[in-house]
Coordinates of C-alpha atoms (C1' of nucleotides) in Angstrom, one line a residue:
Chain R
X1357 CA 0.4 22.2 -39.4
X1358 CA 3.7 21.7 -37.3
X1359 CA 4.2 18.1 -36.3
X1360 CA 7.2 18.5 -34.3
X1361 CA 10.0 15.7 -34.2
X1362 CA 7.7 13.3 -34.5
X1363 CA 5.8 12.1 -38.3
X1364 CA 2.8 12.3 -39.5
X1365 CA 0.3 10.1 -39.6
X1366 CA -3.0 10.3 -42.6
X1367 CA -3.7 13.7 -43.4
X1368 CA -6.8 14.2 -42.4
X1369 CA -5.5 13.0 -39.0
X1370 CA -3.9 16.8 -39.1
X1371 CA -7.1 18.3 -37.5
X1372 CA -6.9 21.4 -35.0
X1373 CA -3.6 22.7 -36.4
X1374 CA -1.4 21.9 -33.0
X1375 CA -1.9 25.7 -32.0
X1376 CA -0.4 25.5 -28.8
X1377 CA -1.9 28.2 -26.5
X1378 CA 1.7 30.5 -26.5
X1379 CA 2.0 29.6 -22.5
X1380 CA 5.1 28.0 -21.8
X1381 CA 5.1 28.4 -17.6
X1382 CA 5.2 25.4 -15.6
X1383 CA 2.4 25.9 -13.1
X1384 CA 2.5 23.9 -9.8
X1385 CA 6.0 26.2 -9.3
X1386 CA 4.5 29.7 -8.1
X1387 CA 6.8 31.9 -6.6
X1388 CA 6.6 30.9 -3.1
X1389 CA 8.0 27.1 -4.4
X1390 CA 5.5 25.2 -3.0
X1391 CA 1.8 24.3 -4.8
X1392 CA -0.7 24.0 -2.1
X1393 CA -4.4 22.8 -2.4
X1394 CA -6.7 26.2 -4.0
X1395 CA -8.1 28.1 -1.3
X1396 CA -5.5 26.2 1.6
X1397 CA -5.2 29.7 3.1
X1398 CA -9.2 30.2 3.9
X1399 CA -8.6 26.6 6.2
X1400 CA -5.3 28.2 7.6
X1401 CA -7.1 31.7 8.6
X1402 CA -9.9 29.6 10.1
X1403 CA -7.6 27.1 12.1
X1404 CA -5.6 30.7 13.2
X1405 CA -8.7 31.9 14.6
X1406 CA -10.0 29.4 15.9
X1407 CA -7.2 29.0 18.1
X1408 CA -7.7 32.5 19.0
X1409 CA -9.2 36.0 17.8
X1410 CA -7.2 37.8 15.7
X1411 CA -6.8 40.9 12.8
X1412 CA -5.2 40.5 9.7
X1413 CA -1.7 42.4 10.4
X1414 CA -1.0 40.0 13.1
X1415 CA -2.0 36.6 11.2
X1416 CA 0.2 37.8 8.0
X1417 CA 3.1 36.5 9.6
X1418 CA 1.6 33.4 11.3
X1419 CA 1.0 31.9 7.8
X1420 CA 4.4 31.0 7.6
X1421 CA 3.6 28.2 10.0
X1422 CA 1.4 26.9 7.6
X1423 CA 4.3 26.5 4.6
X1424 CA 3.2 30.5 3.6
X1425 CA 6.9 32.4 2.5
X1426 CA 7.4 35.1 4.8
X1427 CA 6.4 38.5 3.6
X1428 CA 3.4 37.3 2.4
X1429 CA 1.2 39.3 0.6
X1430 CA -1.1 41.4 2.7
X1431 CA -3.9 41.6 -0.1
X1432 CA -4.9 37.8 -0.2
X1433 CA -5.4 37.8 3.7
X1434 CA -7.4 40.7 4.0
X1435 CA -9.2 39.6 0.6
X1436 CA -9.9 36.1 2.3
X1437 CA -10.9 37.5 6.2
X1438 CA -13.4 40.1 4.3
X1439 CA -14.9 37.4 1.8
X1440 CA -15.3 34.9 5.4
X1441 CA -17.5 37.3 7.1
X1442 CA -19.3 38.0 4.1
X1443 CA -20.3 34.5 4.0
X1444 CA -21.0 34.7 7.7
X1445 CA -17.9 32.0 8.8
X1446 CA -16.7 35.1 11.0
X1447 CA -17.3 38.3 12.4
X1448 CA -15.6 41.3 13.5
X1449 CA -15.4 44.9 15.6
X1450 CA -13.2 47.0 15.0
X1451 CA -10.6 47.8 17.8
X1452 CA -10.0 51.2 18.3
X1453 CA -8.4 50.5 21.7
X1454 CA -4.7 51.0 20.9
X1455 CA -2.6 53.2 19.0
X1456 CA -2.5 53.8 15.7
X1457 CA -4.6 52.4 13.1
X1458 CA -7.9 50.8 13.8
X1459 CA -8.0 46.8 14.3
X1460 CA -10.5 44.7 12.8
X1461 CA -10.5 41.7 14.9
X1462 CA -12.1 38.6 13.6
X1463 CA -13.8 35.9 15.8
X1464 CA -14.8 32.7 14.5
X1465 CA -19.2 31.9 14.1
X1466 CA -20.9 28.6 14.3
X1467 CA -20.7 28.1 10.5
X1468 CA -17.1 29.0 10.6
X1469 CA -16.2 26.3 12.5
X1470 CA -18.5 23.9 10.5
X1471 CA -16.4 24.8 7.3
X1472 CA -13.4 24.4 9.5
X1473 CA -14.4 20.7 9.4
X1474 CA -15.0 20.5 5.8
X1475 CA -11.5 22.2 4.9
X1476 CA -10.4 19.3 7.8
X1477 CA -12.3 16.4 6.3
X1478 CA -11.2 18.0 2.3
X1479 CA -7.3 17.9 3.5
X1480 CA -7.1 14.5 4.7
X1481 CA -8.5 13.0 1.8
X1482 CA -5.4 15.3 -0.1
X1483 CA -2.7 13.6 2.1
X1484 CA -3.8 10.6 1.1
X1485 CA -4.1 11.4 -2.8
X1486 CA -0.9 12.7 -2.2
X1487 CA 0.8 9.5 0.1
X1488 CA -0.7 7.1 -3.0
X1489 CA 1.2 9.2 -5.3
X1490 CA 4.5 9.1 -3.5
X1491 CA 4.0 5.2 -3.1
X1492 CA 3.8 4.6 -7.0
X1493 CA 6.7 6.7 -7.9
X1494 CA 8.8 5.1 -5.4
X1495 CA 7.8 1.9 -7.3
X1496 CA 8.9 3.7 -11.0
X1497 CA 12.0 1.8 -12.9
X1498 CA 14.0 4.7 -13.5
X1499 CA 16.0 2.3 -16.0
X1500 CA 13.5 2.5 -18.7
Chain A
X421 CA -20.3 52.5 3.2
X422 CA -21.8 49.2 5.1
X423 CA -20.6 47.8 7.9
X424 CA -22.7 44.8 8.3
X425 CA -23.6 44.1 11.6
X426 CA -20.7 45.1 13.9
X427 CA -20.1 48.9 14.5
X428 CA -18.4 51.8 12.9
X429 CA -15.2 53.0 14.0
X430 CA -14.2 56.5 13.8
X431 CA -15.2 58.4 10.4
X432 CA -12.1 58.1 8.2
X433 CA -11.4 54.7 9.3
X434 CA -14.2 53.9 6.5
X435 CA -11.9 53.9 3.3
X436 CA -12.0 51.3 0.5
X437 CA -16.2 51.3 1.0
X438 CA -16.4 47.2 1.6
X439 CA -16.6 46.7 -2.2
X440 CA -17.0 42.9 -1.6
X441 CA -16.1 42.3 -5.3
X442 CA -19.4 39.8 -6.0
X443 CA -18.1 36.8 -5.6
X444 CA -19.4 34.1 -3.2
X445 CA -18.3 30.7 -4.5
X446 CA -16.4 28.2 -2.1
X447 CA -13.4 27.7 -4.0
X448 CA -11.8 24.5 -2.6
X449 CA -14.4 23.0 -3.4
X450 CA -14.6 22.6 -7.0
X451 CA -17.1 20.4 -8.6
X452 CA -14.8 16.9 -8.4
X453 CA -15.2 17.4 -4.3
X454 CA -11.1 17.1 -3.7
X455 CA -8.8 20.3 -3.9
X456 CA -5.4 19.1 -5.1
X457 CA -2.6 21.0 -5.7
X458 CA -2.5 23.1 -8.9
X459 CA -1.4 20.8 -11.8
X460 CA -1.3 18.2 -10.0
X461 CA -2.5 16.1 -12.9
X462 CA 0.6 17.1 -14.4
X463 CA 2.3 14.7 -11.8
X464 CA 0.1 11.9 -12.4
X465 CA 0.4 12.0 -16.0
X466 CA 4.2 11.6 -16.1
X467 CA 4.5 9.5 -12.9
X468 CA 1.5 7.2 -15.2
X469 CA 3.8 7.3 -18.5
X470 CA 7.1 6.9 -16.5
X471 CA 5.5 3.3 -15.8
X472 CA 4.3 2.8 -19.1
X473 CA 3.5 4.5 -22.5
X474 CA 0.7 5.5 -23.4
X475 CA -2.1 7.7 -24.9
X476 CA -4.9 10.2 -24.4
X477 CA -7.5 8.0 -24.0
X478 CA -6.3 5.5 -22.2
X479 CA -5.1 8.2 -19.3
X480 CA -7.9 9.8 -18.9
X481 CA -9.8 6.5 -16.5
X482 CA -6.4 5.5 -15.4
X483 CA -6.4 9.4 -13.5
X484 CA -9.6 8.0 -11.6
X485 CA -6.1 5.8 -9.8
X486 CA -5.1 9.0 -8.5
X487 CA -8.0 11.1 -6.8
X488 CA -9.5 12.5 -10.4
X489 CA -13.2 12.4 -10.4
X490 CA -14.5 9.2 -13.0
X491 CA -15.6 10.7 -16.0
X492 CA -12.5 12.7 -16.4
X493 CA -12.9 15.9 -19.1
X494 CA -10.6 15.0 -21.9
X495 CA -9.8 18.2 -22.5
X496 CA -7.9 19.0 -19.5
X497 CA -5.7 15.4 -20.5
X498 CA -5.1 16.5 -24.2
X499 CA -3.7 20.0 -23.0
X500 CA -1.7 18.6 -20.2
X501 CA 0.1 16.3 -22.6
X502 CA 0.7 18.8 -25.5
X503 CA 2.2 21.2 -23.5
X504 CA 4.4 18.7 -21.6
X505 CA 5.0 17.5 -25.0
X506 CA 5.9 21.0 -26.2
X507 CA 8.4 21.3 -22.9
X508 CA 10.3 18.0 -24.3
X509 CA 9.0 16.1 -21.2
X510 CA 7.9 14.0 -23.3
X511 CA 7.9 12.8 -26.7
X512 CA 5.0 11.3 -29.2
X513 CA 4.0 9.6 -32.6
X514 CA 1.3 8.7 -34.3
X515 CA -0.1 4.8 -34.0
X516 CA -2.1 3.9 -36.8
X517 CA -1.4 0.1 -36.7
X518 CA -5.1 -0.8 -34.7
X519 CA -8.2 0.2 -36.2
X520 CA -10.1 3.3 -35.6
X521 CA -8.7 6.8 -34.9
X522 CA -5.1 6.8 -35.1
X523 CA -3.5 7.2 -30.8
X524 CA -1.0 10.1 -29.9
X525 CA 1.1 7.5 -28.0
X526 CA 3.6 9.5 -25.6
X527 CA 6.9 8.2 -23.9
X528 CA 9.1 10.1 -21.7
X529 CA 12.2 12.0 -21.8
X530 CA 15.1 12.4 -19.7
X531 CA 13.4 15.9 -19.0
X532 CA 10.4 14.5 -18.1
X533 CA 12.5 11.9 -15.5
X534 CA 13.7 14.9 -13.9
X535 CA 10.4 17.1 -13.9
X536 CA 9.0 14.2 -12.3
X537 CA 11.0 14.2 -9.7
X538 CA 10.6 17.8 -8.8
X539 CA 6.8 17.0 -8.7
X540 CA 7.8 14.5 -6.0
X541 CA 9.6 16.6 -3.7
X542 CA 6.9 19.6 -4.1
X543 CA 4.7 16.6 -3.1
X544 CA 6.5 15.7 -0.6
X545 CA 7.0 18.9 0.9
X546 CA 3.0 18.9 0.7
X547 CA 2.3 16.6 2.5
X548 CA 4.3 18.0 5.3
X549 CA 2.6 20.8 4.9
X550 CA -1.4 18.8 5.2
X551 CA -0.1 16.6 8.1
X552 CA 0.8 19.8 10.4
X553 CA -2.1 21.5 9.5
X554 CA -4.1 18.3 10.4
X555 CA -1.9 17.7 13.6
X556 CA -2.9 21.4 14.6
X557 CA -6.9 21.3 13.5
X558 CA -7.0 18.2 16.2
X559 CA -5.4 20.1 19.1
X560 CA -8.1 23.1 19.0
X561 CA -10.8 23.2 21.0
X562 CA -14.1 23.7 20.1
X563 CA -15.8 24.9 23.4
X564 CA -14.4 28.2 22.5
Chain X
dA629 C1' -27.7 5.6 -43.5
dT630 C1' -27.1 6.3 -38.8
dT631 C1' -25.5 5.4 -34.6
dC632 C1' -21.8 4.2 -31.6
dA633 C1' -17.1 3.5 -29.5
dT634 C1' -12.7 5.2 -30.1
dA635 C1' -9.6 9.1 -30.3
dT636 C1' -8.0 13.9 -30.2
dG637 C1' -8.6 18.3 -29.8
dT638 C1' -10.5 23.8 -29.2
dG639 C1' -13.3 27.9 -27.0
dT640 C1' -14.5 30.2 -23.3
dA641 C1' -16.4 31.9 -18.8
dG642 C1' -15.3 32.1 -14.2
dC643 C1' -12.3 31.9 -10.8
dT644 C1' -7.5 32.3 -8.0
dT645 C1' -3.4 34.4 -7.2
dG646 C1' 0.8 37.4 -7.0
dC647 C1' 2.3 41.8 -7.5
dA648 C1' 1.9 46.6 -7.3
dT649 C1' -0.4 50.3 -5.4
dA650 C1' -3.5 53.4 -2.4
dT651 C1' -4.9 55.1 2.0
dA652 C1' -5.1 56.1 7.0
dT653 C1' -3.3 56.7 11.9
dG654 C1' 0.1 57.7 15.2
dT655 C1' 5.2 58.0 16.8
dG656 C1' 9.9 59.5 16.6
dC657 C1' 13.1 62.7 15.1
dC658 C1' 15.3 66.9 13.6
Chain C
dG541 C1' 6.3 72.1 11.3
dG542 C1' 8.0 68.5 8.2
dC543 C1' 9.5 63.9 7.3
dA544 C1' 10.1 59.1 7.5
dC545 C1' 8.5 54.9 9.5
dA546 C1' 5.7 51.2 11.6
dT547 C1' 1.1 49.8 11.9
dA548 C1' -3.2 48.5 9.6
dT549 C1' -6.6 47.7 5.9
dA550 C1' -7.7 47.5 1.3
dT551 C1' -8.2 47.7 -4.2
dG552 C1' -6.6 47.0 -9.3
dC553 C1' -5.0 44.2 -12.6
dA554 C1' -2.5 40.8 -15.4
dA555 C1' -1.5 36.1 -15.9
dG556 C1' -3.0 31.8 -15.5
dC557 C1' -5.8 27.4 -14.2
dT558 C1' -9.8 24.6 -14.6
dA559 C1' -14.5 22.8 -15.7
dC560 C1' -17.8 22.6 -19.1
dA561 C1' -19.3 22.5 -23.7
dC562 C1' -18.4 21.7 -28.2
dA563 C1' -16.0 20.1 -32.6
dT564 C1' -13.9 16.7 -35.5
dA565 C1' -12.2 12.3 -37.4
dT566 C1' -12.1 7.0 -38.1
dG567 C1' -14.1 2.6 -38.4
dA568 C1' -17.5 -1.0 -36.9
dA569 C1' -22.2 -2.5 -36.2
dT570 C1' -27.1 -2.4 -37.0

DNA sequence: ATTCATATGTGTAGCTTGCATATATGTGCC
DNA sequence: GGCACATATATGCAAGCTACACATATGAAT
């Protein structure tokens, strides 16, 4: 029955005993410093590939064009380019062409471009959620 | 061992077995129809008490201001607020002086000033972000 | 008495994400 | 041969967020 700083009000106000969750982390500061929409980096594969056909070693470090940290984690692009296919937005082959280890090269399908537009149409409505934020706090009376 | 539609490289090149872990949900596109960036309502809440105090229940429609669905869960509000509450971002007490349940009425710290303004520059930053993507999604070309 | 508007919260399932780790192929080097 | 390294793809898991459902309390109106 903690009430901080602040008093208490009637008693039987005192429901649900505070009981904050233990989590203390501000969120909206991951590690790579900037908080980007959920799923921003299914629209960046897409735009990547449909700009041109590609495999997952080789668009790891393109994300950085998209605000992605370098050395970004492998396992979220290979997790997003399988989970694509599997909902049919692209396909691969595999290239066994060069040396090494086998490519699988992605190439973009009909629906895959149709999402592209959604994930188009979904981040400009965000920039301007976002713009009409960053109007109103340029308004704020810091002076309060 | 699938391998969907496309063929099947050489034998040991089949590792990890697909596995596709289930899943098939379009994340980004949770049920309010905009993606914002995570804990985003974060922002809003302090950018909405740095103009003015205020409590639960009169935040939750005022989000509707910023891009959050009408009909707002409360829940989502209350926990946003106790926790920044709990970070000393900002500060509460108890009005009982109108009638009816008595309001959690919140003001803001100096912290909050300053967390506030981190949430603007990550904004900021995002918005960069958006726009290029946007800038690069109308250059490709979809005779491809 | 019961219902409603006001007001504040908790419980939980389902999902994302970052980090660590595993695996495979071929090259260069001693 | 043996070893490290670059290339290439993938899984396991803990921590955390969010939507939805639900619980609870006060006072007014019918």
């Amino acid at each position: 029955m903690t009430f901080y700083e602040h008093e208490k009000p009637t008693d039987s106000q005192c429901r649900g005993q505070v009981h904050t969750d233990g989590r203390d982390w501000h969120q909206g500061q991951r590690t790579d410093g900037v908080v980007k929409p959920e799923g921003f980096m299914e629209a960046c594969l897409l735009l990547l590939l449909s700009e041109q056909e590609s495999y997952g070693y080789e668009l790891i470090p393109r994300l950085e064009e998209f605000g992605f940290g370098d050395n970004q984690d492998p396992g979220m692009v290979y997790r997003y380019l399988r989970r694509l296919e599997k909902r049919g937005m692209i396909e691969s082959q595999w290239d066994t062409s060069g040396t090494g280890a086998a490519r699988r090269v992605y190439t973009m399908t009909p629906d895959g471009y149709d999402l592209l537009s959604v994930w188009a149409e979904t981040i400009r409505l965000n920039i301007g959620i976002l713009s009409r934020f960053m109007d109103r706090y340029r308004k704020i009376d810091y002076g309060s």
